[in-house]
Amino acid sequence: MLGFARITCPQIQADGPRAALDRMHARLGGRPIYVSIDIDVLDPAHAPGTGTPEIGGLTSRELLMFLRELTGYRIVGADVVEVSPAYDHAQLTGIAAAGLLYELICLMAAGVPEAIA
């Protein structure tokens, strides 16, 4: 599958977050990484403002836990996609996306070598 590996929400539910995190760490190794977050990975209760809401998704707390596990990795780029303001009546999705981007920027800044910073 072009070098991609997926960890699905049903797998996380069945095996628990720690098993998914261990699998993620084993896959990433020490390589630089690009983090792409499709906002519809979050359950619509946490991010209703997307064009393709998917029930049974992660909670915002779970997604933050996965992101914070990337501390120490060299993140070379990141994005958060599929936020649709037209469907985001209470701005829940925008708030979630902004929080995720903040976390990603903090992770990226922490991974910048001192010589560059």
PDB file of C-alpha atoms in Angstrom, residues 25-68:
ATOM      1  CA  HIS A  25       6.510   3.974  17.382  1.00  0.00           C
ATOM      2  CA  ALA A  26       7.818   0.756  15.807  1.00  0.00           C
ATOM      3  CA  ARG A  27       6.768   1.963  12.362  1.00  0.00           C
ATOM      4  CA  LEU A  28       8.191   5.478  12.691  1.00  0.00           C
ATOM      5  CA  GLY A  29      11.618   4.543  13.984  1.00  0.00           C
ATOM      6  CA  GLY A  30      13.970   7.515  13.983  1.00  0.00           C
ATOM      7  CA  ARG A  31      12.996   8.879  10.585  1.00  0.00           C
ATOM      8  CA  PRO A  32      11.694  12.404   9.949  1.00  0.00           C
ATOM      9  CA  ILE A  33       7.912  12.370   9.673  1.00  0.00           C
ATOM     10  CA  TYR A  34       5.069  14.315   8.094  1.00  0.00           C
ATOM     11  CA  VAL A  35       1.841  14.362  10.114  1.00  0.00           C
ATOM     12  CA  SER A  36      -1.448  14.672   8.240  1.00  0.00           C
ATOM     13  CA  ILE A  37      -4.668  14.773  10.245  1.00  0.00           C
ATOM     14  CA  ASP A  38      -8.004  14.398   8.504  1.00  0.00           C
ATOM     15  CA  ILE A  39     -10.390  16.014  11.004  1.00  0.00           C
ATOM     16  CA  ASP A  40     -13.026  13.372  10.360  1.00  0.00           C
ATOM     17  CA  VAL A  41     -10.885  10.917  12.345  1.00  0.00           C
ATOM     18  CA  LEU A  42     -12.638  12.587  15.284  1.00  0.00           C
ATOM     19  CA  ASP A  43     -16.137  11.424  16.132  1.00  0.00           C
ATOM     20  CA  PRO A  44     -18.755  13.956  14.966  1.00  0.00           C
ATOM     21  CA  ALA A  45     -19.486  14.717  18.624  1.00  0.00           C
ATOM     22  CA  HIS A  46     -16.012  16.350  18.694  1.00  0.00           C
ATOM     23  CA  ALA A  47     -15.796  17.622  15.112  1.00  0.00           C
ATOM     24  CA  PRO A  48     -19.129  17.867  13.277  1.00  0.00           C
ATOM     25  CA  GLY A  49     -17.907  20.441  10.744  1.00  0.00           C
ATOM     26  CA  THR A  50     -16.531  18.184   8.044  1.00  0.00           C
ATOM     27  CA  GLY A  51     -17.842  17.081   4.698  1.00  0.00           C
ATOM     28  CA  THR A  52     -17.640  13.396   5.633  1.00  0.00           C
ATOM     29  CA  PRO A  53     -18.434  12.879   9.343  1.00  0.00           C
ATOM     30  CA  GLU A  54     -17.624   9.346  10.514  1.00  0.00           C
ATOM     31  CA  ILE A  55     -19.295   7.943  13.600  1.00  0.00           C
ATOM     32  CA  GLY A  56     -17.145   5.868  15.924  1.00  0.00           C
ATOM     33  CA  GLY A  57     -14.087   8.074  15.543  1.00  0.00           C
ATOM     34  CA  LEU A  58     -11.549   9.119  18.133  1.00  0.00           C
ATOM     35  CA  THR A  59     -12.261  11.588  20.893  1.00  0.00           C
ATOM     36  CA  SER A  60     -10.252  14.787  20.901  1.00  0.00           C
ATOM     37  CA  ARG A  61      -8.500  13.542  24.065  1.00  0.00           C
ATOM     38  CA  GLU A  62      -7.422  10.338  22.304  1.00  0.00           C
ATOM     39  CA  LEU A  63      -6.086  12.218  19.292  1.00  0.00           C
ATOM     40  CA  LEU A  64      -4.123  14.575  21.552  1.00  0.00           C
ATOM     41  CA  MET A  65      -2.628  11.541  23.293  1.00  0.00           C
ATOM     42  CA  PHE A  66      -1.459  10.171  19.928  1.00  0.00           C
ATOM     43  CA  LEU A  67       0.011  13.525  18.914  1.00  0.00           C
ATOM     44  CA  ARG A  68       1.831  14.033  22.197  1.00  0.00           C
TER      45      ARG A  68
END
